[in-house]
Coordinates of C-alpha atoms in Angstrom, one line a residue:
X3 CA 6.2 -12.3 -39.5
X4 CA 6.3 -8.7 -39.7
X5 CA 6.2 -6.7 -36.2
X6 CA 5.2 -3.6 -35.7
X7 CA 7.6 -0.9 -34.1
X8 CA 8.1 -0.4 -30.8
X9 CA 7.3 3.1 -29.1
X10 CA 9.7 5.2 -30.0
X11 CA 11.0 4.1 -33.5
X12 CA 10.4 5.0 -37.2
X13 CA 6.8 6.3 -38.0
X14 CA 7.0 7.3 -41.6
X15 CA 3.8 6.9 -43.7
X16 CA 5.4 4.9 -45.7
X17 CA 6.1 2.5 -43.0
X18 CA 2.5 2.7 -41.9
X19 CA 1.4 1.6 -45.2
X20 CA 3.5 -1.1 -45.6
X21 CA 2.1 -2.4 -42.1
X22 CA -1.8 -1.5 -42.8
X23 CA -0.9 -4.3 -46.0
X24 CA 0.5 -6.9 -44.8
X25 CA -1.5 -7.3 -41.4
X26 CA -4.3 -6.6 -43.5
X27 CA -5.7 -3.5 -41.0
X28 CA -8.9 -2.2 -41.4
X29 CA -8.4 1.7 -43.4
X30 CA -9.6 4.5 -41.5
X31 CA -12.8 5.4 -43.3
X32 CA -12.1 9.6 -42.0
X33 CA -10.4 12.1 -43.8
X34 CA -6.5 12.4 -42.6
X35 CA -4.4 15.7 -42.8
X36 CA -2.7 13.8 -45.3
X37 CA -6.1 14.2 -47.9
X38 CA -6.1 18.1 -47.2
X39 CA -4.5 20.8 -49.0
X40 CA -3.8 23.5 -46.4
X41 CA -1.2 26.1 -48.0
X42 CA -2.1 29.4 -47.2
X43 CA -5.8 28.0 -45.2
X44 CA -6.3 28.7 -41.2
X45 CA -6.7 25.5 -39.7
X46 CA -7.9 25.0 -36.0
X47 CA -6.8 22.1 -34.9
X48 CA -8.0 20.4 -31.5
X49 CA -5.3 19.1 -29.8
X50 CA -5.1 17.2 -25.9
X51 CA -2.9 19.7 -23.9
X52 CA -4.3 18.7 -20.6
X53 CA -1.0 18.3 -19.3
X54 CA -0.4 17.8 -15.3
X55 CA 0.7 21.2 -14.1
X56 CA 2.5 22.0 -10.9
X57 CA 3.1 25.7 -9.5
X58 CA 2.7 26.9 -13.2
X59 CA 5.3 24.6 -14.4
X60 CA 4.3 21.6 -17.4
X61 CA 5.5 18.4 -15.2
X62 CA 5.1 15.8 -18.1
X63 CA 5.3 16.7 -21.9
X64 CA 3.9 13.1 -23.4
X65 CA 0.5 15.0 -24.5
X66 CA 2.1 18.1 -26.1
X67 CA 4.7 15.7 -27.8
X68 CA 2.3 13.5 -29.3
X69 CA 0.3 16.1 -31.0
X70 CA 4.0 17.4 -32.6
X71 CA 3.6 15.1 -35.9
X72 CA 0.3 16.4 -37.0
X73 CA 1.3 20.4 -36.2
X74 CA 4.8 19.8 -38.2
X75 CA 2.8 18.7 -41.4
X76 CA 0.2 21.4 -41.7
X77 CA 3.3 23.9 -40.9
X78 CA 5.1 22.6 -43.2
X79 CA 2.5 22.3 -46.0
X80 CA 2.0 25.5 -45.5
X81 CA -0.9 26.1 -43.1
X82 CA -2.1 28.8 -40.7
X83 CA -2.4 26.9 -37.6
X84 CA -4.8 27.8 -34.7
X85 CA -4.5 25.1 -31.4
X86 CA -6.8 24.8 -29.1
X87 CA -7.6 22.5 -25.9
X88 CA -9.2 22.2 -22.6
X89 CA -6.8 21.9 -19.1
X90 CA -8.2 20.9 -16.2
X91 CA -12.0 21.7 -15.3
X92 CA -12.5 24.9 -14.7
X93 CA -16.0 26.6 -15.0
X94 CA -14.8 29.7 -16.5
X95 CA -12.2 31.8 -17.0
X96 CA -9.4 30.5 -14.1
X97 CA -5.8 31.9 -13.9
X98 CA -4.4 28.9 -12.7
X99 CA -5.7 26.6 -15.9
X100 CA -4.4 28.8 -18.8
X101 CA -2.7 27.2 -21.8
X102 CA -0.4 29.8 -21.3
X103 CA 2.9 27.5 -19.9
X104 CA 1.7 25.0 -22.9
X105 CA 2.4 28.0 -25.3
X106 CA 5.5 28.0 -24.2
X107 CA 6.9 24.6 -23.8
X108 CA 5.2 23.9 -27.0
X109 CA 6.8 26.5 -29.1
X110 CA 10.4 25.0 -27.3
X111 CA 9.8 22.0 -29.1
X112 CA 8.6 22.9 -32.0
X113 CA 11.4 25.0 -32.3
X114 CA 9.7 27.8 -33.7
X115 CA 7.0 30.7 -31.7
X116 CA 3.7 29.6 -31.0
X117 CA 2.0 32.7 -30.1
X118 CA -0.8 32.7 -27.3
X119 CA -3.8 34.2 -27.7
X120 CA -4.9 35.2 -24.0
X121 CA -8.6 36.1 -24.0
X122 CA -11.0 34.7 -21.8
X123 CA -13.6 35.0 -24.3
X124 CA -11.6 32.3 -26.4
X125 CA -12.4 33.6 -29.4
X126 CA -12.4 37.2 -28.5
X127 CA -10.8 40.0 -30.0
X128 CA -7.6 39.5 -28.9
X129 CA -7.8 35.8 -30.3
X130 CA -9.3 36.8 -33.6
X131 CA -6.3 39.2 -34.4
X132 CA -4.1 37.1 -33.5
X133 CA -5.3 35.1 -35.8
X134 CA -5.7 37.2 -38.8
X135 CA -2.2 37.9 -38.1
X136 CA -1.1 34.4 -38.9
X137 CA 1.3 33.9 -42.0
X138 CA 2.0 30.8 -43.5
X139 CA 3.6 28.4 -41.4
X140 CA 2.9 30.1 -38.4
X141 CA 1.3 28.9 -35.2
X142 CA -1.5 30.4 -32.5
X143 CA -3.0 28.6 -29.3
X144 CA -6.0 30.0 -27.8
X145 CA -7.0 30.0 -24.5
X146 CA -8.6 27.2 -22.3
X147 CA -11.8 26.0 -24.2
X148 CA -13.4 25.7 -21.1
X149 CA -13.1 29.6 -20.2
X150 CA -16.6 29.3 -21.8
X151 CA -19.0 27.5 -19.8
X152 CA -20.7 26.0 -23.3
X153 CA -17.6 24.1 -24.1
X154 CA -19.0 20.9 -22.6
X155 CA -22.7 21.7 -23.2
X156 CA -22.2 21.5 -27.3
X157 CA -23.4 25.0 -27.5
X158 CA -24.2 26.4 -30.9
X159 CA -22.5 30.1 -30.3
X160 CA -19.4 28.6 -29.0
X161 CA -19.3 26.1 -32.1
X162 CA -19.5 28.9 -34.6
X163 CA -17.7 31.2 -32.9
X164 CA -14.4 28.5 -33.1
X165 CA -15.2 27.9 -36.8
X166 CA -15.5 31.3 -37.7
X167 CA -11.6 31.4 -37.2
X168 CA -10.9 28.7 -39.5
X169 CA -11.3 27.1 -42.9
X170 CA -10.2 23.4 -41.9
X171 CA -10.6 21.6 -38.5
X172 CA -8.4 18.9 -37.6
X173 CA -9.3 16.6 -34.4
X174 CA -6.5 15.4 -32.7
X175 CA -7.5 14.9 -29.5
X176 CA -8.3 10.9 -29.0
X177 CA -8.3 11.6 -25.2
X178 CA -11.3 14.0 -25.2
X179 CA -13.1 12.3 -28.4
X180 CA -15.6 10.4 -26.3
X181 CA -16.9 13.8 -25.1
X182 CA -19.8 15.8 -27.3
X183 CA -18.7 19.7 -26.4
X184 CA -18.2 22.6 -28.9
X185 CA -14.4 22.3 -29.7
X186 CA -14.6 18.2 -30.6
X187 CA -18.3 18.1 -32.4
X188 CA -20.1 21.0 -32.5
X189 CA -17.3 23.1 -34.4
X190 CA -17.8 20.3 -37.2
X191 CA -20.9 21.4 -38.3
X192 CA -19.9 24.9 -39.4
X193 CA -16.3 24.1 -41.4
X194 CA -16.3 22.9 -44.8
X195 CA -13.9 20.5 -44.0
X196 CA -12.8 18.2 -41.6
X197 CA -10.2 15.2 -40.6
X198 CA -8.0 13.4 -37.8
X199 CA -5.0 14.0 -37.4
X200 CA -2.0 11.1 -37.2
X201 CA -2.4 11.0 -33.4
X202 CA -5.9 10.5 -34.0
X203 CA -5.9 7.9 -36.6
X204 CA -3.1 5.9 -34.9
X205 CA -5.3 5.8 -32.0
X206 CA -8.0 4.1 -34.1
X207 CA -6.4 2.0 -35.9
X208 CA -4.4 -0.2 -32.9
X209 CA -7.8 0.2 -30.7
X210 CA -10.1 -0.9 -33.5
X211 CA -7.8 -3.3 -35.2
X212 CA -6.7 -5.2 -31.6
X213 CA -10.5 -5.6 -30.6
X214 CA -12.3 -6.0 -34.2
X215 CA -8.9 -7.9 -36.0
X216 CA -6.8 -9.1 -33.5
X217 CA -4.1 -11.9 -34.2
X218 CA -4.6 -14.4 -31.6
X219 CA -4.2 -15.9 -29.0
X220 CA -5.6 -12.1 -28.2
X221 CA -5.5 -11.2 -24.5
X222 CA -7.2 -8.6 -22.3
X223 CA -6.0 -7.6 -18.9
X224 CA -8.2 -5.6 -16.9
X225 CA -7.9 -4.2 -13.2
X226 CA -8.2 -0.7 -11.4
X227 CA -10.6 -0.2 -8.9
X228 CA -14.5 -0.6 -9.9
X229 CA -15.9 -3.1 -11.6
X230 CA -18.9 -0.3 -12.9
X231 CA -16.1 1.6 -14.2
X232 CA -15.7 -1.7 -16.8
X233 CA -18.6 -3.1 -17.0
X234 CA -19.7 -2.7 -21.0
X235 CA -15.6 -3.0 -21.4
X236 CA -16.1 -6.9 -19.9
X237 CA -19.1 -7.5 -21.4
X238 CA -18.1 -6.8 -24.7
X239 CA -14.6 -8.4 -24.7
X240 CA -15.9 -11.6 -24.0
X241 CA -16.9 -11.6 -27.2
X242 CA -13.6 -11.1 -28.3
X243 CA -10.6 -12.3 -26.7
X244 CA -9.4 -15.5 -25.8
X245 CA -8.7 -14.8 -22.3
X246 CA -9.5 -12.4 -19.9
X247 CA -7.3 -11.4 -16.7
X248 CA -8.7 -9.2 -14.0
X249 CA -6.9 -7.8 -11.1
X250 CA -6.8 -4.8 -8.9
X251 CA -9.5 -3.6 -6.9
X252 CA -12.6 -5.2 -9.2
X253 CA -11.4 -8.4 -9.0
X254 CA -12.9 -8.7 -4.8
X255 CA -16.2 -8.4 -6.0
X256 CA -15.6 -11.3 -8.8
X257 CA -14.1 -13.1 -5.7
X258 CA -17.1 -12.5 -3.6
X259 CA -19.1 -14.0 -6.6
X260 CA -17.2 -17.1 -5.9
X261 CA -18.5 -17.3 -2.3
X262 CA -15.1 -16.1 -1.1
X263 CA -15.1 -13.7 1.9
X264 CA -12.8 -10.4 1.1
X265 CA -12.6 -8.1 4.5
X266 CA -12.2 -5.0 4.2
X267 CA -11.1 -5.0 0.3
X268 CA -12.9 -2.8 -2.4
X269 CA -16.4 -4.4 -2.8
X270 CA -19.2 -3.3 -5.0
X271 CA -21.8 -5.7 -3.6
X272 CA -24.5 -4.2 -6.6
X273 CA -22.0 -5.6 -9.1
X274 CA -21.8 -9.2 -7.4
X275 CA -24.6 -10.6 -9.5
X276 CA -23.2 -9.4 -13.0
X277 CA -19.3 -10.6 -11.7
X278 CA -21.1 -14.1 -11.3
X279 CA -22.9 -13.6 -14.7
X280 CA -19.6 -12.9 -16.8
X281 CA -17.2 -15.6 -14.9
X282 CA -21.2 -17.7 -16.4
X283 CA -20.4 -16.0 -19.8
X284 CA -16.8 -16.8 -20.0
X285 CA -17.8 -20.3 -19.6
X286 CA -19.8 -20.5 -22.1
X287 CA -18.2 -18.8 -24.9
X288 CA -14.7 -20.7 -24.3
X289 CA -12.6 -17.7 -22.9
X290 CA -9.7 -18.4 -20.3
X291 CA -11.1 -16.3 -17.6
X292 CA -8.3 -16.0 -14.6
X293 CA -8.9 -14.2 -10.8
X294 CA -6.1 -13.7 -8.3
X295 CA -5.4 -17.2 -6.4
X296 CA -3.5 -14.9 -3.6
X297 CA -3.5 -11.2 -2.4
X298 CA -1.6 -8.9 -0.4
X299 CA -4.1 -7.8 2.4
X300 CA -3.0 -4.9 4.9
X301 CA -5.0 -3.3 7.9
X302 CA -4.0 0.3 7.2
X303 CA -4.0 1.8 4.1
X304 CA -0.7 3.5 3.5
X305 CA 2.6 2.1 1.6
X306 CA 4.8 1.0 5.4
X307 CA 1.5 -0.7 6.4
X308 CA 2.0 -4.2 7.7
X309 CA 1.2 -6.8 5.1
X310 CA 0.7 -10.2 4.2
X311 CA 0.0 -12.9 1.4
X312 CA -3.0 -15.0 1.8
X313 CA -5.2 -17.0 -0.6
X314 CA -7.2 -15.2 -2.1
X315 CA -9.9 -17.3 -0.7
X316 CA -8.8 -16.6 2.8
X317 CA -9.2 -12.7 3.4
X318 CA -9.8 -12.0 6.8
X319 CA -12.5 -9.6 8.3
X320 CA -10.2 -6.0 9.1
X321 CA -7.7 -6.6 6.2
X322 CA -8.1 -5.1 2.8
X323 CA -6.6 -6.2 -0.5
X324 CA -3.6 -3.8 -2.2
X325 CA -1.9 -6.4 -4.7
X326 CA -2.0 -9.7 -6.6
X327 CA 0.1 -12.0 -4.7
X328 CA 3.5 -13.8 -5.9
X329 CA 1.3 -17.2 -7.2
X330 CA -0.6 -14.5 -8.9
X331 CA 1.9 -13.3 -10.4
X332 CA 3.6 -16.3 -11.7
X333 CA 0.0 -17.4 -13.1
X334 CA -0.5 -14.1 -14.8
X335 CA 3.1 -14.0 -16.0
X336 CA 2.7 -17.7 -17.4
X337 CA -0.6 -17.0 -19.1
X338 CA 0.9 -13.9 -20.8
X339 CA 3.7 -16.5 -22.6
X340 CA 2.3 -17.0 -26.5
X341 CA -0.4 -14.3 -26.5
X342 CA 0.0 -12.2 -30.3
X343 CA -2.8 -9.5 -28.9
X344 CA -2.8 -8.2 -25.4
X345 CA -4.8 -5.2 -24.7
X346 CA -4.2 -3.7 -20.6
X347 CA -6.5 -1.7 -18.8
X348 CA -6.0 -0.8 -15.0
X349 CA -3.3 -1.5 -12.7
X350 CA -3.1 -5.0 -10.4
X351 CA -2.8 -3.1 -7.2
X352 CA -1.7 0.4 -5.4
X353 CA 1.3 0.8 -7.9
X354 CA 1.5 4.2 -6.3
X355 CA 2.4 2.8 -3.1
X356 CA 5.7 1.3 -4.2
X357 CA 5.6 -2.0 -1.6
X358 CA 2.4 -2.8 -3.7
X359 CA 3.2 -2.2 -6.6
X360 CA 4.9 -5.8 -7.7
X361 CA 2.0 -7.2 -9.2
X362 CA 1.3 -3.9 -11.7
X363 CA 5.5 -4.6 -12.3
X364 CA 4.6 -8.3 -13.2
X365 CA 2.4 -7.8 -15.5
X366 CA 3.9 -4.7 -17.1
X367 CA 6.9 -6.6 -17.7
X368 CA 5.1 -9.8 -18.9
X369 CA 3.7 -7.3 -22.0
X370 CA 7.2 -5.9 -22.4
X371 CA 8.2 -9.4 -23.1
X372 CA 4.9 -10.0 -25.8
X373 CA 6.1 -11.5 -29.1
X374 CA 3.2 -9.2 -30.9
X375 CA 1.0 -6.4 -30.4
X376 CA 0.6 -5.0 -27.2
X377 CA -1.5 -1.5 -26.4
X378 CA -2.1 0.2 -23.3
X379 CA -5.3 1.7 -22.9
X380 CA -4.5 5.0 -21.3
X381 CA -5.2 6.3 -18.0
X382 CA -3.5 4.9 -14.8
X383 CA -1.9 2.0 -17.2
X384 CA -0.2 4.2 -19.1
X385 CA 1.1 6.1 -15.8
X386 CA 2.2 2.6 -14.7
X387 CA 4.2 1.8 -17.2
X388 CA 5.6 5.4 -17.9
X389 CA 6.7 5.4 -14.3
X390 CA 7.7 1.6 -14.1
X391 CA 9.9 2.7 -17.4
X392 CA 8.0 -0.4 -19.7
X393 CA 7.0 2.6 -21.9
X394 CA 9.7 2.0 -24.8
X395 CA 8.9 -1.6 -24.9
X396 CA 4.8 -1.5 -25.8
X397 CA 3.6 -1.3 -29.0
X398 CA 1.2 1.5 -28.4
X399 CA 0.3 3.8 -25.4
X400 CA -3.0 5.2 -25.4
X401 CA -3.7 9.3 -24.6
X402 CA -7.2 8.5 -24.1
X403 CA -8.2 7.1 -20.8
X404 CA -12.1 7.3 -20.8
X405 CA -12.2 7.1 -24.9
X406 CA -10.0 3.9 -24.7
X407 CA -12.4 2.5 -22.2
X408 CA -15.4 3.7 -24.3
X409 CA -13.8 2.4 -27.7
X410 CA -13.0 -1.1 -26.0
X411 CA -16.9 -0.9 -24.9
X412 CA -17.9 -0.9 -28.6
X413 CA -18.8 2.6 -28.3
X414 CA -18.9 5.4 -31.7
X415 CA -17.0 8.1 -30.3
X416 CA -18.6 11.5 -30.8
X417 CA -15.3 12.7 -31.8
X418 CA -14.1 10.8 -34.5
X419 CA -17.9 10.4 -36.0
X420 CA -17.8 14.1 -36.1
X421 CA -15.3 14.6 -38.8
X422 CA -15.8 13.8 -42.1
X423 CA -15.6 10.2 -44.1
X424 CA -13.3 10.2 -47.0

């Protein structure tokens, strides 16, 4: 049986292809910078720089690496390149959220300038002769989309003015494509053309092809702290998979659906009724549906607070839930054995608090172990296993936190219906 690679080893189109064949992947049906003829064209292209940032200095490169691929081809064919992206949230122009660092780490590993545009305008004058500027092969950023306040408001001025600079858009910016502001969908309406770029369609096709053509036994593991923060994502994998995991902080309310008592643990007591409904739905359609049997309860929230492991059904009024327990873990390991599909969401306890952090570990290295496909679906699961160092041993790490959340949830993405079919 043909694997796929493992983070971190070949990605040649050819390669690609091969796989999309033989596993008989659905096609993207969008336009790829692989259908577009950019020599000598300006192309904006709307990348995911919202890198974490500490005293000015990039502390993590993963987002501006992953948009490398796609800015190397349209370079290298030949195209004017304009980048741009949102950082942070500010509400206007803010020295301390320009892309201005990104500029410069970005043109270290590209290994060729990227210029930077500064103009809090965005698409000022200073941006627009930078742009004109441009030669073939060449590289500009602009400044923070968000310097305008329209950005996230899909304004119309803000739209044109951002395809005024170009002749091509390319979206590559799975992690903001569940959002409807200027630079993702708006700017789409007034270029000619439009496509995803290879970040972007990878995304797709491992999100789309796990949940709508997954080789089974297909797992989903789900945990972080609310259960409102999942609740379409449960809902709609039910219909899916062939056995659900939950962990973390939601899985006290499912407890307290059972009848069990759960301290002081995270509790959404709206949510109790719909917990009992899907543990009701699981039943019926046939899908393994597994809750912590144990729990590591503390009085005091902090990493050198005294802890315990009790049953999960034996949480005591004043002690709050930070980690699936050892049984927990072997059940959860166990269950992991076999699958072909497993899709993660959400961490199993307070990784960040390293004496809780054993049941996230578990199950990270469970997935590591996976004899198939196995994605991680962004946000504080993909910090898990970056930190834990499972990273090279996944199939596929989102960049998207809320749009992998919103694409398991059955959700069109504003974003990728934006730009244009093939």
């Amino acid at each position: 049986m043909l694997s796929f690679p493992r983070a971190g080893g070949p990605r040649s189109a050819a390669l690609w292809k091969v796989l999309i064949k033989e596993r008989g992947l659905q096609m993207l049906n969008k336009k790829t910078v692989d259908d577009l003829n950019v020599k000598g064209k300006k192309v904006l292209v709307r990348c995911d720089f919202n890198v974490p940032l500490k005293d000015g200095e990039i502390t993590d490169n993963s987002r501006i690496s992953a948009a490398l691929p796609t800015i190397k081809k349209l370079l290298g064919d030949g195209g004017r390149v304009i980048l741009c992206s949102h950082l942070g949230k500010p509400k206007g122009p803010d020295a301390s959220a320009t892309l201005k660092p990104v500029a410069k780490r970005l043109s270290e590993l590209l290994g060729q300038n990227v210029a930077f545009a500064a103009d809090d305008a965005v698409v000022g004058e200073n941006a627009k002769k930078a742009v004109e500027a441009l030669k073939d092969g060449e590289a500009v950023l602009l400044e923070n989309t968000r310097f305008r306040k329209e950005e996230s408001k899909n304004g119309e001025a803000f739209s044109k003015d951002l395809a005024s600079l170009a002749d091509i858009y390319v979206d590559d910016a799975f992690g903001s494509s569940h959002r409807a502001h200027c630079s993702t969908v708006g700017v789409t309406e007034f270029v000619k053309e439009s496509a995803v770029g290879y970040l972007m369609e990878k995304e797709i096709k491992f999100l789309g092809n796990a949940v709508n053509n997954p080789i089974r036994p297909f797992a989903a593991v789900l945990g972080g702290a609310k259960v409102s923060d999942k609740i379409n994502v449960i809902n709609n994998l039910l219909e899916k998979v062939d056995m659900l995991i939950i962990g973390g902080g939601m899985a006290y309310t499912f407890l307290k659906a059972q009848g069990f008592g759960v301290g002081n643990s995270l509790l959404e007591e709206d949510k109790v009724e719909y917990a009992k409904q899907m543990i009701e739905k699981a039943k019926e359609k046939g899908v393994k549906f597994l809750l912590p049997i144990d729990t590591v309860v503390v009085k005091e929230f902090k990493n050198d607070a005294e802890f315990k492991t009790v049953g999960s059904d034996k949480i005591e009024d004043g002690w709050m839930g930070v980690d699936i327990g050892e049984k927990t873990r072997d059940l959860f390991i166990d269950a992991l054995k076999g699958v072909k599909t497993a899709v993660w969401n959400g961490p199993m306890g307070v990784f960040e608090f390293s004496n809780f952090a054993k049941g996230t570990i578990a199950v990270a290295s469970a997935l590591a172990e996976v004899d198939g496909t196995t994605i991680i679906g962004g946000g504080d699961s993909a910090a898990a296993v970056n930190q834990l160092g499972f990273a090279g041993k996944m199939t596929h790490i989102s960049t998207g936190g809320g749009a992998s959340l919103e694409f398991l949830e059955g959700i069109e993405l504003p974003g990728v219906a934006a730009v244009q079919d093939k």
